[in-house]
Structure formats: structure tokens, C-alpha cells
Coordinates of C-alpha atoms and ligand atoms in Angstrom, one line a residue:
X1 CA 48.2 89.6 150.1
X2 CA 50.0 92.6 148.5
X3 CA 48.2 94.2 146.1
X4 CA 51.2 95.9 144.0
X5 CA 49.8 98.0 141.6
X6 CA 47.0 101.1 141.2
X7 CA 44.3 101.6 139.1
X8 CA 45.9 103.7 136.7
X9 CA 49.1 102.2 137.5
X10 CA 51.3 100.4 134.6
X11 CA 51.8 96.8 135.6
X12 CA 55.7 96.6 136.0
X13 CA 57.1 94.9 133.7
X14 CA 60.0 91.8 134.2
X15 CA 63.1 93.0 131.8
X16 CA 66.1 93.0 133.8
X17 CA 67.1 96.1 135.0
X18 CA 70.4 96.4 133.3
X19 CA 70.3 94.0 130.3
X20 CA 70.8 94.8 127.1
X21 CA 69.1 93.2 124.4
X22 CA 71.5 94.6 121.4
X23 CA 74.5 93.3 123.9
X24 CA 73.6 89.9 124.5
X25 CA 73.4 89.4 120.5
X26 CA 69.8 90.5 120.1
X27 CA 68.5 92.9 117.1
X28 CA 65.6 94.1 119.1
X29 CA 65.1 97.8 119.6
X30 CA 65.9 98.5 123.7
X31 CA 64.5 102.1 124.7
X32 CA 67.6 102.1 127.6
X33 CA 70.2 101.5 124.9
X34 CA 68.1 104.1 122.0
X35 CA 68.0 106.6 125.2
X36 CA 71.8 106.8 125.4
X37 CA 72.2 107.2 121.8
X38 CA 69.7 109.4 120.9
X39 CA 70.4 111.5 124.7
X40 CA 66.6 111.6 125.4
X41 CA 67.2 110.8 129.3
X42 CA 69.5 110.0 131.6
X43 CA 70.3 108.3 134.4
X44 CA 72.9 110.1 137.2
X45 CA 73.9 108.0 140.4
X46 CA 74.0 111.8 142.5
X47 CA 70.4 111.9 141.8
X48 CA 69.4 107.9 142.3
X49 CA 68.3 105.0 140.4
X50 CA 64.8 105.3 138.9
X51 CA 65.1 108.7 139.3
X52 CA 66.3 109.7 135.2
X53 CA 66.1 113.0 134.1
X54 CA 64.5 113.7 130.2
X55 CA 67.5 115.5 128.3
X56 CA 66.6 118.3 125.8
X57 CA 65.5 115.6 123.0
X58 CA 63.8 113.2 125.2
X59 CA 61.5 116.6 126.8
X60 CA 60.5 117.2 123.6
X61 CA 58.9 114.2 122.9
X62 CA 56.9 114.2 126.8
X63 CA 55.9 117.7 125.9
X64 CA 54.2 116.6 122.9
X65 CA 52.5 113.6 124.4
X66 CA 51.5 115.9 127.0
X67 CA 49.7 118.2 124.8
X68 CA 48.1 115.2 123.1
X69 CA 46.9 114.2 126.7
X70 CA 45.7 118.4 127.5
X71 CA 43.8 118.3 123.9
X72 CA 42.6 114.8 124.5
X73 CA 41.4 115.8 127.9
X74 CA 39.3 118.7 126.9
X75 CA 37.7 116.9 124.0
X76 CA 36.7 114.6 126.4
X77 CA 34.9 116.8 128.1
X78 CA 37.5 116.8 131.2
X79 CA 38.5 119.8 133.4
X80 CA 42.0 119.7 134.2
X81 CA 43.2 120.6 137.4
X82 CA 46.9 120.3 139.5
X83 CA 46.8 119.3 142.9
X84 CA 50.2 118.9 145.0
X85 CA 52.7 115.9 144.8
X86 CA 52.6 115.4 148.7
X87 CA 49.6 115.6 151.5
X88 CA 49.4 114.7 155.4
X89 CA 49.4 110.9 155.8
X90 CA 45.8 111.2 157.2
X91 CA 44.5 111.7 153.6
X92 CA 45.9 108.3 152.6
X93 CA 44.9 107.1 155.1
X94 CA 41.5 107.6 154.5
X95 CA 41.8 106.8 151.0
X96 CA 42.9 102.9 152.2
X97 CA 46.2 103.4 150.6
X98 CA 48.4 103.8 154.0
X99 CA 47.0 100.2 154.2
X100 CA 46.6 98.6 151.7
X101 CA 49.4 100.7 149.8
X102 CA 52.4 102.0 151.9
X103 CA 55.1 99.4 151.1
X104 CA 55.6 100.8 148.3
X105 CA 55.4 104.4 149.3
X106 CA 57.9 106.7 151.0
X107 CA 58.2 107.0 155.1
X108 CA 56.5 110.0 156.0
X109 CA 58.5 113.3 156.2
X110 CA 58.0 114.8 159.7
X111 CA 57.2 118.6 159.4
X112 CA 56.7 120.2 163.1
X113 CA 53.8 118.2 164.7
X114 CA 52.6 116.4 161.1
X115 CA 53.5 113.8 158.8
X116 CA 53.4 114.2 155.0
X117 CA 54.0 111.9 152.0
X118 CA 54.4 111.7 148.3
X119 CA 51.7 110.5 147.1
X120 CA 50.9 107.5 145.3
X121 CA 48.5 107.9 143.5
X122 CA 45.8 111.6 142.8
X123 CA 42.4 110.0 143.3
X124 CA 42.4 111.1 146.6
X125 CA 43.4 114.6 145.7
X126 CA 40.4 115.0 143.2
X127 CA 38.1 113.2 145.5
X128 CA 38.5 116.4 147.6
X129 CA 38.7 118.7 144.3
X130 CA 35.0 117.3 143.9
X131 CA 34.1 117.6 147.2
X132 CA 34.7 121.1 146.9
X133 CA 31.4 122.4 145.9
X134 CA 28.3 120.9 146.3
X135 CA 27.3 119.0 143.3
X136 CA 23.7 118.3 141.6
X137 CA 23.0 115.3 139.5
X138 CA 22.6 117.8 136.8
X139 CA 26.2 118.9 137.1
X140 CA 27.7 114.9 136.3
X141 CA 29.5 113.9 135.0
X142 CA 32.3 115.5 136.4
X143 CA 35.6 114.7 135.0
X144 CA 38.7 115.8 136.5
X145 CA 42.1 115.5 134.6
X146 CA 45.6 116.1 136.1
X147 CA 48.7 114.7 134.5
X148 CA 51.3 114.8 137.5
X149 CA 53.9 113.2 139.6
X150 CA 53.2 110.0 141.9
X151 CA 56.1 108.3 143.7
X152 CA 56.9 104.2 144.4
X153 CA 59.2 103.4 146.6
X154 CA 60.9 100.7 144.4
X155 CA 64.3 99.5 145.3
X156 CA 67.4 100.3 143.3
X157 CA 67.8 96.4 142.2
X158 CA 64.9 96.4 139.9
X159 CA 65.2 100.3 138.3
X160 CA 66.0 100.7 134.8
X161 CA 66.0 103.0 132.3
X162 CA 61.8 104.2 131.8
X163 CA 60.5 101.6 132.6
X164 CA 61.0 100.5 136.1
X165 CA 61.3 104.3 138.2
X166 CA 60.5 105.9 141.4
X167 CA 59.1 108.5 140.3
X168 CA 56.3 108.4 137.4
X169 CA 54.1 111.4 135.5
X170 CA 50.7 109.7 134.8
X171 CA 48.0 111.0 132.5
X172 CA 44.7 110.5 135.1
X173 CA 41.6 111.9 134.8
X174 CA 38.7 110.9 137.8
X175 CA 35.3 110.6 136.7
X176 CA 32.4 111.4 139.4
X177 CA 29.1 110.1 138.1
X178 CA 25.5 108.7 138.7
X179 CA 25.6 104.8 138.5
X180 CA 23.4 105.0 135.0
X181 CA 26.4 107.0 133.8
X182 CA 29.2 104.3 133.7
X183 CA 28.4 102.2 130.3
X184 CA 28.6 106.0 128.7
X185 CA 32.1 106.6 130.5
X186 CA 33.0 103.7 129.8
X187 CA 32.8 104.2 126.1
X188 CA 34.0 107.8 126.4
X189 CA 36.9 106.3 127.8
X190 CA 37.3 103.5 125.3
X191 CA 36.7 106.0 122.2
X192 CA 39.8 107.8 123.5
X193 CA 42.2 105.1 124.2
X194 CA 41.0 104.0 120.3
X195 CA 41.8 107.4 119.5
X196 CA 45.3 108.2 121.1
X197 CA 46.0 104.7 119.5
X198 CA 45.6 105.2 116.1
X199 CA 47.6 108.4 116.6
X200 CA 50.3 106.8 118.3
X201 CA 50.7 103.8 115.6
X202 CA 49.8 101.6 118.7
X203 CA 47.8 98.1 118.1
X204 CA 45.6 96.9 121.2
X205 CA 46.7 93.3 121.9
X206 CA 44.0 92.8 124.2
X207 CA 41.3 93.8 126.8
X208 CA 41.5 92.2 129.9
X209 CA 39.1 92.5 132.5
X210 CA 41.1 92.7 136.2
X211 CA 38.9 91.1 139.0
X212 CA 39.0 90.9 142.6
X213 CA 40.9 87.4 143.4
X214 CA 40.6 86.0 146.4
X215 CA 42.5 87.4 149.1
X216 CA 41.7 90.0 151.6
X217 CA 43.8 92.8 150.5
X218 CA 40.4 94.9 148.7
X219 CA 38.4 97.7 149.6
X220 CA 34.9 97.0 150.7
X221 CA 32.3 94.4 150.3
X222 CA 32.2 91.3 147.8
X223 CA 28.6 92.2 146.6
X224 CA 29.9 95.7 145.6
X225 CA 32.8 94.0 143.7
X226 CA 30.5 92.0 141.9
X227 CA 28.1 94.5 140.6
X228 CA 31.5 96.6 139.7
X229 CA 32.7 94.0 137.6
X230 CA 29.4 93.0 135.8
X231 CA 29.3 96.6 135.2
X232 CA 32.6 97.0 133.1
X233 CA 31.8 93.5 131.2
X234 CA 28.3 94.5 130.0
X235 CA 30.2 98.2 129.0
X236 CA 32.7 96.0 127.0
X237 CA 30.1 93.8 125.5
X238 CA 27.9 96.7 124.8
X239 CA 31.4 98.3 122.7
X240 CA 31.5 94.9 120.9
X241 CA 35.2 94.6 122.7
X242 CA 36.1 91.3 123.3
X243 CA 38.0 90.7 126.4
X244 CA 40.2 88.3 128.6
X245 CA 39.2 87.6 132.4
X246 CA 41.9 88.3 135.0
X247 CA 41.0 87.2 138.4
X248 CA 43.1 88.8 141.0
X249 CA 44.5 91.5 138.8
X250 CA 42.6 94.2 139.9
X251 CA 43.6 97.5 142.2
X252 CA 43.2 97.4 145.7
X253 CA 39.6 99.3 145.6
X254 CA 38.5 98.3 142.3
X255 CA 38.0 95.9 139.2
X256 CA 39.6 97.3 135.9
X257 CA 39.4 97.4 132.5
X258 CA 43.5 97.0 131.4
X259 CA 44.4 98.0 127.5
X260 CA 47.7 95.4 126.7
X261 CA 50.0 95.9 123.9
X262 CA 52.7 94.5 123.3
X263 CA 56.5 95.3 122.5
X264 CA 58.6 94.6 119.6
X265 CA 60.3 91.5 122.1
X266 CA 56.8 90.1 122.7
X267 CA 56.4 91.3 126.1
X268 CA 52.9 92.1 126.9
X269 CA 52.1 95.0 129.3
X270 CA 49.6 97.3 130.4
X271 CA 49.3 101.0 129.2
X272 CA 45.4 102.2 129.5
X273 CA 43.2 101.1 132.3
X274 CA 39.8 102.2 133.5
X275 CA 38.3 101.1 136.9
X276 CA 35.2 101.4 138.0
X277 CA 35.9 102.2 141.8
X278 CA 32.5 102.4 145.0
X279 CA 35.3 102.5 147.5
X280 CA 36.8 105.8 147.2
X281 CA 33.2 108.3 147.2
X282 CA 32.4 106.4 150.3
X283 CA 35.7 106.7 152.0
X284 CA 35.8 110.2 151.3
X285 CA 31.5 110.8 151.8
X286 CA 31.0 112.5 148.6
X287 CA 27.6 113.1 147.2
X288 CA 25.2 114.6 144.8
X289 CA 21.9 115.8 145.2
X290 CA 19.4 114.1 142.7
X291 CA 16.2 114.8 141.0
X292 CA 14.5 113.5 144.3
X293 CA 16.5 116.2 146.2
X294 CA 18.0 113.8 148.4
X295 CA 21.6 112.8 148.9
X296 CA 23.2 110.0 146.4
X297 CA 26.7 108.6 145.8
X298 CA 28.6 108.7 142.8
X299 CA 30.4 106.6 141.1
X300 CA 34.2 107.3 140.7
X301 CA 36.0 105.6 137.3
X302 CA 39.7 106.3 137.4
X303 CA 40.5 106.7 133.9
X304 CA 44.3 106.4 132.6
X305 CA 44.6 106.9 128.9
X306 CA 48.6 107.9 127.9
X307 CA 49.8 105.8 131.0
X308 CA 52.4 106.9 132.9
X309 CA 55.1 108.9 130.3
X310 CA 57.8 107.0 131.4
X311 CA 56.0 103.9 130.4
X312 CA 54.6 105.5 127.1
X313 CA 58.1 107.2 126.1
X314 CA 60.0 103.5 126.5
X315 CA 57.0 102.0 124.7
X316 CA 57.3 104.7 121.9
X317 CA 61.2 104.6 121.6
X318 CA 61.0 100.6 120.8
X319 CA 57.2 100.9 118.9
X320 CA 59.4 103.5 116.2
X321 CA 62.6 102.1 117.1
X322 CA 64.1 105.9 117.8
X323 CA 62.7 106.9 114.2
X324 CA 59.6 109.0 115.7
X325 CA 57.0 110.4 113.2
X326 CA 57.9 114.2 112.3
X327 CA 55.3 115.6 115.4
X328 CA 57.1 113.6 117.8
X329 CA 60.9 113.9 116.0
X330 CA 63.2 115.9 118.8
X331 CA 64.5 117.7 115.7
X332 CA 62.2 117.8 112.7
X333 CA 64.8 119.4 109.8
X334 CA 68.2 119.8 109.8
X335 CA 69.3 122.2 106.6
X336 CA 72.6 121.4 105.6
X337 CA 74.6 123.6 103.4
X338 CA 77.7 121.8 101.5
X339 CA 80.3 124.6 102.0
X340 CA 81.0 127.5 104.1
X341 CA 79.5 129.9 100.9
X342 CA 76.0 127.9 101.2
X343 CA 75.9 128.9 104.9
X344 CA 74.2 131.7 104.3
X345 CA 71.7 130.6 102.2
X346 CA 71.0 127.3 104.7
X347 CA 70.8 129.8 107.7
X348 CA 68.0 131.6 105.7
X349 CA 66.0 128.6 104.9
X350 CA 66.4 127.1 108.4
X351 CA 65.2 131.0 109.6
X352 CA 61.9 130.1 107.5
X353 CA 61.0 126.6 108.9
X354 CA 62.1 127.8 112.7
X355 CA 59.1 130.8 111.8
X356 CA 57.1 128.5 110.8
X357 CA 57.4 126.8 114.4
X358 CA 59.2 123.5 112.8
X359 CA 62.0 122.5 115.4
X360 CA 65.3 122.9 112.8
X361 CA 69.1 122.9 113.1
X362 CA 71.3 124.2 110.2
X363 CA 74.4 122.3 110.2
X364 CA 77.9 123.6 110.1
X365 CA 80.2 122.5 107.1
X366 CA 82.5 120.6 109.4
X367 CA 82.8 117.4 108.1
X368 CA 82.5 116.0 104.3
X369 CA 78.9 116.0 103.4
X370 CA 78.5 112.2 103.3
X371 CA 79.6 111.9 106.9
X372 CA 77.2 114.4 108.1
X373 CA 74.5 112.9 106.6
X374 CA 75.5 109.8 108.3
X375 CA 75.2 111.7 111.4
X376 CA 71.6 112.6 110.9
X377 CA 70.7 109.1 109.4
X378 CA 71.8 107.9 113.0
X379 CA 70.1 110.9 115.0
X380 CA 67.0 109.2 112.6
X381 CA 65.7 113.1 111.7
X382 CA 63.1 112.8 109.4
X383 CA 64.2 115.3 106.9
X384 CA 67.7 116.9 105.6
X385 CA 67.5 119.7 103.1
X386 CA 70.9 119.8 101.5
X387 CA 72.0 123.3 100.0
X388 CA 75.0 123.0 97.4
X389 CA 75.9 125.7 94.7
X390 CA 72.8 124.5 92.0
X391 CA 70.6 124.8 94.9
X392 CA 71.7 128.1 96.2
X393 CA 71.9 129.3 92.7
X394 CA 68.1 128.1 92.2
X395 CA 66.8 129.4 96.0
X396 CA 65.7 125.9 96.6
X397 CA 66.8 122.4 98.6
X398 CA 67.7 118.7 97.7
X399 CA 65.7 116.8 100.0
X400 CA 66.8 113.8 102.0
X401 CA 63.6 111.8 103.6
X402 CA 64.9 109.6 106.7
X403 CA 63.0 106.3 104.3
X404 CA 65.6 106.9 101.8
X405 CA 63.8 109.1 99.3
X406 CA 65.6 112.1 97.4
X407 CA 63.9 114.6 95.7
X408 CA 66.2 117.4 94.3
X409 CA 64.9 121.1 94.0
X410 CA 62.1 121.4 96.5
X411 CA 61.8 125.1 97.0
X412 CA 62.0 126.2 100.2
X413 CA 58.1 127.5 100.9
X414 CA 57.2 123.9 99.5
X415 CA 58.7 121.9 102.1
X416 CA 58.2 124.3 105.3
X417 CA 54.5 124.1 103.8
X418 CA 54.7 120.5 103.9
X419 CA 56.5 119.1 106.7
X420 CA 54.6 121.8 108.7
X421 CA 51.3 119.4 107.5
X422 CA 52.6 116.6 108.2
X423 CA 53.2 117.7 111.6
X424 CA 50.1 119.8 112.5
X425 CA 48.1 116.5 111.7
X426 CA 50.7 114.5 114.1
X427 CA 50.8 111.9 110.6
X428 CA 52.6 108.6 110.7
X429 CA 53.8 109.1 107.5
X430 CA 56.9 111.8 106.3
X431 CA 54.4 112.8 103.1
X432 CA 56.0 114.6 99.7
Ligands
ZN501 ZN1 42.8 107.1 140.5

């Protein structure tokens, strides 16, 4: 049995590679088709199929989700660390993942007299990162985040846009613990899925517990499975979360807990997961000393909030439909003076905002003003600022909200002040 996806790994999804939901007479947004138009990434044949590279725009919007996962980590109570994209074979092989695993890695690279590969997946990394020092049970939990590259060998045939690529940048955080410590993890790592959620405008569709099924591609022993998994459903009961059983949906060396939501065509798919993994602190012999001064093993929960960003950015694209809220928005304000004598006065006021650490473009009088507005309606910015001879005379902006709302002489200190709020509290809404 092949066991074809990780703990922390987004199930792949079944949307045709190259199919294009607007082209075949659909109205549904399509994150491949918003991409183009909106230049957030790219794909480039030189460089390979599921390989895309995040334009200008599209980084923007990663970075931001990636300080959300850095300020999400810490309030967690995580340390981050970084840990290197490849290692020698031997370490995955220890891990079970050469196994159970290596179809859908790279072949080796042969360096001298060793073999390395990219990896697939961190948790063996921070297994070593904890085995480091030696720990006490008065140290645990001990919560490792990394948000960092892991490679699938996928072939070309099924890559497409964000979705489906060959090289993903997962939000992961390893949790070492005493076995009376996982329904608290647990909930810590519930409370910030619910969290990132709200945030995010995401709903939860459902909770699905992923079980061993019955074949022989697992980890270990059935009685360890079995207290694993009675573990994570007496955490979800004990949240009040109601959840779905999904026998034969786990990872390889662990039952999981997988957060599904669903996209604007209806497809369900997985973005947080949580597993509850024995396999991995044996494998790798870790241990704590506890109160009786003797030698324990702890628990290790694999922990994957944001998902991979590839997954989360083609999510977010569809969820908003390109129109992202002003903390996400590639370009939060574009000033726009009417004429060539208003250019000054727009520069000015775009100076202020771009101070003020809003991501702004002032806008050359090249066209009529009516078709540069268009432009901006289709780039979906969240606010133009229009500067023609009243407002220049009057130091202030007309005001062009991307929901259709005009509000004529905003002064310029008013709406830095503003969209910088609505921004700094990462808001759904565009406010005024
Ligand atoms: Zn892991």
C-alpha cells in the first residue's frame, strides 16, 4: 500500500492540471487563471513544471502569511529554528521515510562516497534539533517551528499552477512532550488553527479524524495506533469539536487530526493537520529524564497550521477571489493625480503613506482618468486616492474604496491614519 501523503502534508487535490474553470464557461474564481492576471507567480518551462516562481505581487502576499505564521509561532509558545533542505539518505532512512516514503522523493545526489536527498518532510531534522541537548521533563513541552522547503517528486502530468508542485514551503512546528501533555497540545494547536482562521476569513468545513486502515504500509505496532488515535478523539471531544472518521487516511507513522475547508467550486481539501506520532522518538531514541530520574519517551505531535503556502496562497486567491483584505493587498494605495500639475501634489501624499510603511504607487497621468481607474478596479487595490485641482487646492484626496464607495475630501493624514489601521489589525474589512 502507498501511503501518499505526510503528516503535515496537504492532501493533493484532483483539479486538472491545466483546466480552466473561467474557459470552459465557468464563473468560478481559478487561482491559476487570477495568478496570470494579477502576476503573483509564474510558471517557466527552463525552470520545470511545479516548480513556479512568486512574482513581486504574489511574494508579498507569502511574506505576509509568513509573518503571521513567525507571530503565530511564538505566541504559541514555539521556538523557531531552520534546518537544511537536504541530509544523507541514512537520516531518512531512519526516520521510515526511504521506505515507506521514497517514490515520491528525489534519487539520491551522489557527493564523493555519500548520498544525499531533498527532504520530504522536517520531522526528522527537529527530532535531531531536540536531541541536541539533553532534556528534563521540566523543560516540555518543547516546540520547534520551521517554515521551510520540502520536495515531492511529482510528475509533470499532474502539476499545476499552486496547487499541485514539486517543491512546497510548509508552516511545521514539532512538538516533544510527556504523554499527559497531548490533550493540552492538542488544544494549543486547535486554538491556533481557530485563530489563523478567523484572521484569514476561512470557515472550517470539517474535522476529520485520519486512522490507520488496514494495510501494512505504517510505522509500528497496532496497539500504539490505537492508543494514538483514542488520544486525538478524547482531545477533540474534550474541545467540543465534532469530527468525521477516516480510516486509512492517516500518515505513514501516525493518526491525524485533518482541518477541511472547502473552495468556492465545492472541492474539499485539507489545510491544518495535527498528528499525534510514537514512531518517530523511537526511531530516533530520544528521551527525557522525568521526576523519577529515569529515562522516558516523548511524544512527538507534528503540527501544521498555515499548510504548505502554495496550498494557502491558491486557497486565498479563490477564498477573496484576487480582492485580498488591505494587509494582504500586493499594493495597498495607489494615489492618482488627474493631470501632469497634480503630480506633484500625488507624489507628496504617496511620500506620506510609503512613510508610513503602506505599500503605495502614485500613478502617472497617462491615460484618461476613467481608464486608469479601470486599471486599478482590475488589479482589485483596495484604495485609489484621486488628486484633481479642488483637491490639490484643498491639500486633500477623493477616495475610491475597491467596494464602490466614494468619499470626496479625505485629508491626507486621515486616510494614511486609517488604512494604516486597518492594516496593522490584518481587518477583513477596508473601514472609513
Ligand atoms: Zn512532521
Amino acid at each position: 500500500m502507498r501511503i501518499n501523503h505526510l503528516p503535515t502534508d496537504p492532501a493533493p487535490d484532483d483539479r486538472p492540471a491545466g483546466g480552466d474553470p473561467a474557459a470552459a464557461g465557468h464563473d468560478l474564481p481559478d487561482h491559476r487563471r487570477l495568478g496570470r492576471e494579477l502576476k503573483l507567480f509564474a510558471t517557466e518551462p527552463l525552470v520545470g513544471a511545479g516548480l513556479p516562481l512568486w512574482l513581486p505581487d504574489g511574494a508579498v502576499i507569502r511574506a505576509e502569511l509568513e509573518k503571521l505564521a513567525a507571530e503565530e509561532a511564538i505566541r504559541g509558545g514555539c521556538q523557531r529554528v531552520f534546518t537544511p533542505v537536504l541530509a544523507k539518505r541514512a537520516l531518512f532512512e531512519r526516520s521510515g521515510h526511504w521506505d515507506k516514503f521514497s517514490d515520491d522523493m528525489f534519487p539520491p545526489m551522489r557527493v564523493g562516497e555519500e548520498e544525499f536527498v531533498l527532504r520530504p518532510a522536517n520531522c526528522p531534522h527537529h527530532a535531531l534539533v531536540y536531541a541536541s541537548e539533553q532534556r528534563s521533563y521540566r523543560d516540555l513541552p518543547v516546540r520547534l517551528a520551521e517554515l521551510g522547503a520540502m520536495f515531492r517528486s511529482e510528475l509533470s502530468g499532474v502539476l499545476g499552477g499552486l496547487s499541485r508542485v514539486r517543491q512546497i514551503n510548509l508552516d511545521d512546528t514539532h512538538v516533544f512532550c510527556a504523554p499527559d501533555q497531548v490533550p493540552g497540545e492538542i488544544g494549543r494547536a486547535a486554538a491556533s488553527v481557530q485563530r489563523c482562521y478567523r484572521l484569514l476569513g476561512i470557515e472550517v468545513a470539517r474535522y476529520r479524524l485520519s486512522r490507520r486502515g488496514s494495510g501494512d504500509g505504517y510505522l509500528g505496532h497496532r496497539d500504539v495506533w490505537a492508543a494514538a488515535e483514542r488520544h486525538l478523539a478524547e482531545a477533540l471531544a474534550d474541545l467540543g469539536i465534532e469530527f468525521e472518521d477516516a480510516p486509512g487516511e492517516a500518515a505513514f507513522y501516525g493518526p491525524k487530526i485533518d482541518v477541511q475547508v472547502v473552495d468556492p467550486a465545492g472541492r474539499e481539501e485539507t489545510l491544518s493537520t495535527v498528528q499525534l506520532d510514537f514512531n518517530q522518538p523511537e526511531r530516533f531514541g530520544l528521551w527525557f529524564t522525568g521526576p523519577d530520574g529515569g529515562r522516558h519517551r516523548p511524544v512527538m505531535i507534528h503540527r501544521g497550521v498555515l499548510s504548505a503556502m502554495e496550498r494557502l496562497v491558491a486557497f486565498l486567491i479563490e477564498r477573496y477571489d484576487g480582492a485580498f483584505p488591505p494587509w494582504l493587498a500586493p499594493v495597498q494605495l495607489v494615489v492618482m493625480p488627474v493631470g501632469e500639475q497634480h503630480a506633484g501634489r500625488a507624489r507628496e501624499a504617496a511620500g506620506r503613506a510609503a512613510d508610513a510603511g503602506l505599500r503605495t504607487e502614485c500613478d502617472p497621468p497617462d491615460a484618461t482618468l476613467g481608464t486608469r481607474i479601470r486599471r486599478a478596479r482590475d488589479r482589485k487595490i483596495p484604495y485609489v486616492a484621486v488628486i484633481g485641482d479642488r483637491e490639490d487646492a484643498a491639500g486633500r484626496v477623493a477616495l475610491r474604496l475597491r467596494d464602490g464607495r466614494r468619499l470626496d475630501g479625505v485629508g491626507v493624514e486621515r486616510l494614511v491614519e486609517e488604512v494604516s489601521r486597518q492594516v496593522a489589525s490584518r481587518s477583513a474589512g477596508l473601514g472609513f
